[in-house]
Coordinates of C-alpha atoms in Angstrom, one line a residue:
X1 CA -78.8 8.9 42.9
X2 CA -78.5 8.0 46.5
X3 CA -80.6 9.7 49.2
X4 CA -79.0 12.6 51.1
X5 CA -77.1 11.4 54.1
X6 CA -75.1 12.9 57.0
X7 CA -71.4 13.1 56.3
X8 CA -69.2 10.8 58.3
X9 CA -66.1 12.2 60.0
X10 CA -63.9 10.4 57.4
X11 CA -65.9 12.0 54.5
X12 CA -65.7 15.4 56.1
X13 CA -61.9 15.1 56.6
X14 CA -61.4 13.8 53.1
X15 CA -63.4 16.8 51.8
X16 CA -61.5 19.3 53.9
X17 CA -58.2 17.8 52.7
X18 CA -59.3 18.0 49.1
X19 CA -60.5 21.6 49.6
X20 CA -57.1 22.5 51.1
X21 CA -55.4 21.5 47.9
X22 CA -57.7 23.5 45.7
X23 CA -56.5 27.1 46.3
X24 CA -53.1 26.2 44.9
X25 CA -54.7 25.5 41.6
X26 CA -55.6 29.1 40.8
X27 CA -58.8 30.3 39.2
X28 CA -58.1 28.8 35.8
X29 CA -59.1 25.4 37.0
X30 CA -62.5 26.2 38.2
X31 CA -65.8 25.3 36.5
X32 CA -69.0 26.7 37.8
X33 CA -72.3 25.1 36.8
X34 CA -74.3 27.5 38.9
X35 CA -73.7 31.0 40.3
X36 CA -73.5 29.7 43.8
X37 CA -73.9 26.5 45.8
X38 CA -75.0 26.6 49.4
X39 CA -73.3 24.4 51.8
X40 CA -76.6 23.0 53.2
X41 CA -77.6 19.9 51.3
X42 CA -74.4 20.0 49.3
X43 CA -72.5 16.7 48.9
X44 CA -68.8 16.8 48.1
X45 CA -66.9 14.0 46.4
X46 CA -63.6 13.3 44.7
X47 CA -64.7 12.3 41.2
X48 CA -62.7 10.6 38.4
X49 CA -63.9 10.9 34.8
X50 CA -64.4 7.3 33.8
X51 CA -65.3 7.9 30.2
X52 CA -67.0 10.3 27.7
X53 CA -69.8 8.6 25.8
X54 CA -70.4 9.5 22.1
X55 CA -68.7 12.9 22.8
X56 CA -71.9 14.0 24.6
X57 CA -72.0 12.5 28.1
X58 CA -69.4 12.5 30.8
X59 CA -69.4 9.6 33.3
X60 CA -67.8 10.6 36.6
X61 CA -67.2 8.0 39.3
X62 CA -67.8 9.5 42.8
X63 CA -65.6 8.3 45.6
X64 CA -66.1 8.4 49.3
X65 CA -62.8 7.6 51.0
X66 CA -61.2 4.9 48.9
X67 CA -64.3 3.4 47.4
X68 CA -66.6 4.3 44.5
X69 CA -70.1 5.1 45.9
X70 CA -72.0 6.4 42.9
X71 CA -71.6 7.7 39.4
X72 CA -72.8 10.9 37.8
X73 CA -73.6 11.3 34.1
X74 CA -73.4 14.9 32.9
X75 CA -73.6 16.6 29.5
X76 CA -70.2 17.4 28.2
X77 CA -71.2 21.0 27.7
X78 CA -71.2 21.5 31.5
X79 CA -67.4 21.4 31.6
X80 CA -64.9 23.9 30.2
X81 CA -62.4 21.2 29.5
X82 CA -62.7 17.5 30.3
X83 CA -60.9 14.3 29.5
X84 CA -61.0 10.7 30.7
X85 CA -59.1 10.1 33.9
X86 CA -59.4 13.8 35.0
X87 CA -59.7 14.1 38.8
X88 CA -62.3 16.5 40.1
X89 CA -63.6 17.9 43.3
X90 CA -67.4 17.6 42.7
X91 CA -70.1 19.4 44.6
X92 CA -73.6 18.1 44.1
X93 CA -76.9 19.8 45.1
X94 CA -80.0 17.7 44.9
X95 CA -78.1 15.0 43.0
X96 CA -77.1 17.5 40.3
X97 CA -73.6 18.9 39.5
X98 CA -73.4 22.3 41.1
X99 CA -69.7 23.0 40.9
X100 CA -66.5 21.3 40.1
X101 CA -62.8 21.9 40.2
X102 CA -60.0 20.0 38.5
X103 CA -57.4 18.5 40.9
X104 CA -53.8 17.8 39.9
X105 CA -54.0 14.4 41.7
X106 CA -56.1 12.4 44.0
X107 CA -55.9 13.6 47.6
X108 CA -53.7 11.2 49.6
X109 CA -56.6 10.4 52.0
X110 CA -58.5 8.5 49.3
X111 CA -55.9 5.7 49.5
X112 CA -55.5 5.6 45.7
X113 CA -52.7 6.8 43.5

């Protein structure tokens, strides 16, 4: 996992844009891996499920702007429903998945379709 870093203006705007799309999804699309995630030290990414390995591990590619910056491997049991190519808003705390939310499509600011 990468070391914690300050968010750039572009990252902050991307996150805000992604968060703005989330309320339209309703509560059925929310997955919570912890009771609450504080905003201090939290890192937000748009994530794309790359693959599910052996039906046990989910590999999520984390994007910053329009480039992949890291990957996260999470036990499949951490998700309510998950499939390859799912698009997620991912919140990490201390390099671990704290919360996620399914997105219907990638935010336009990522530069990808």
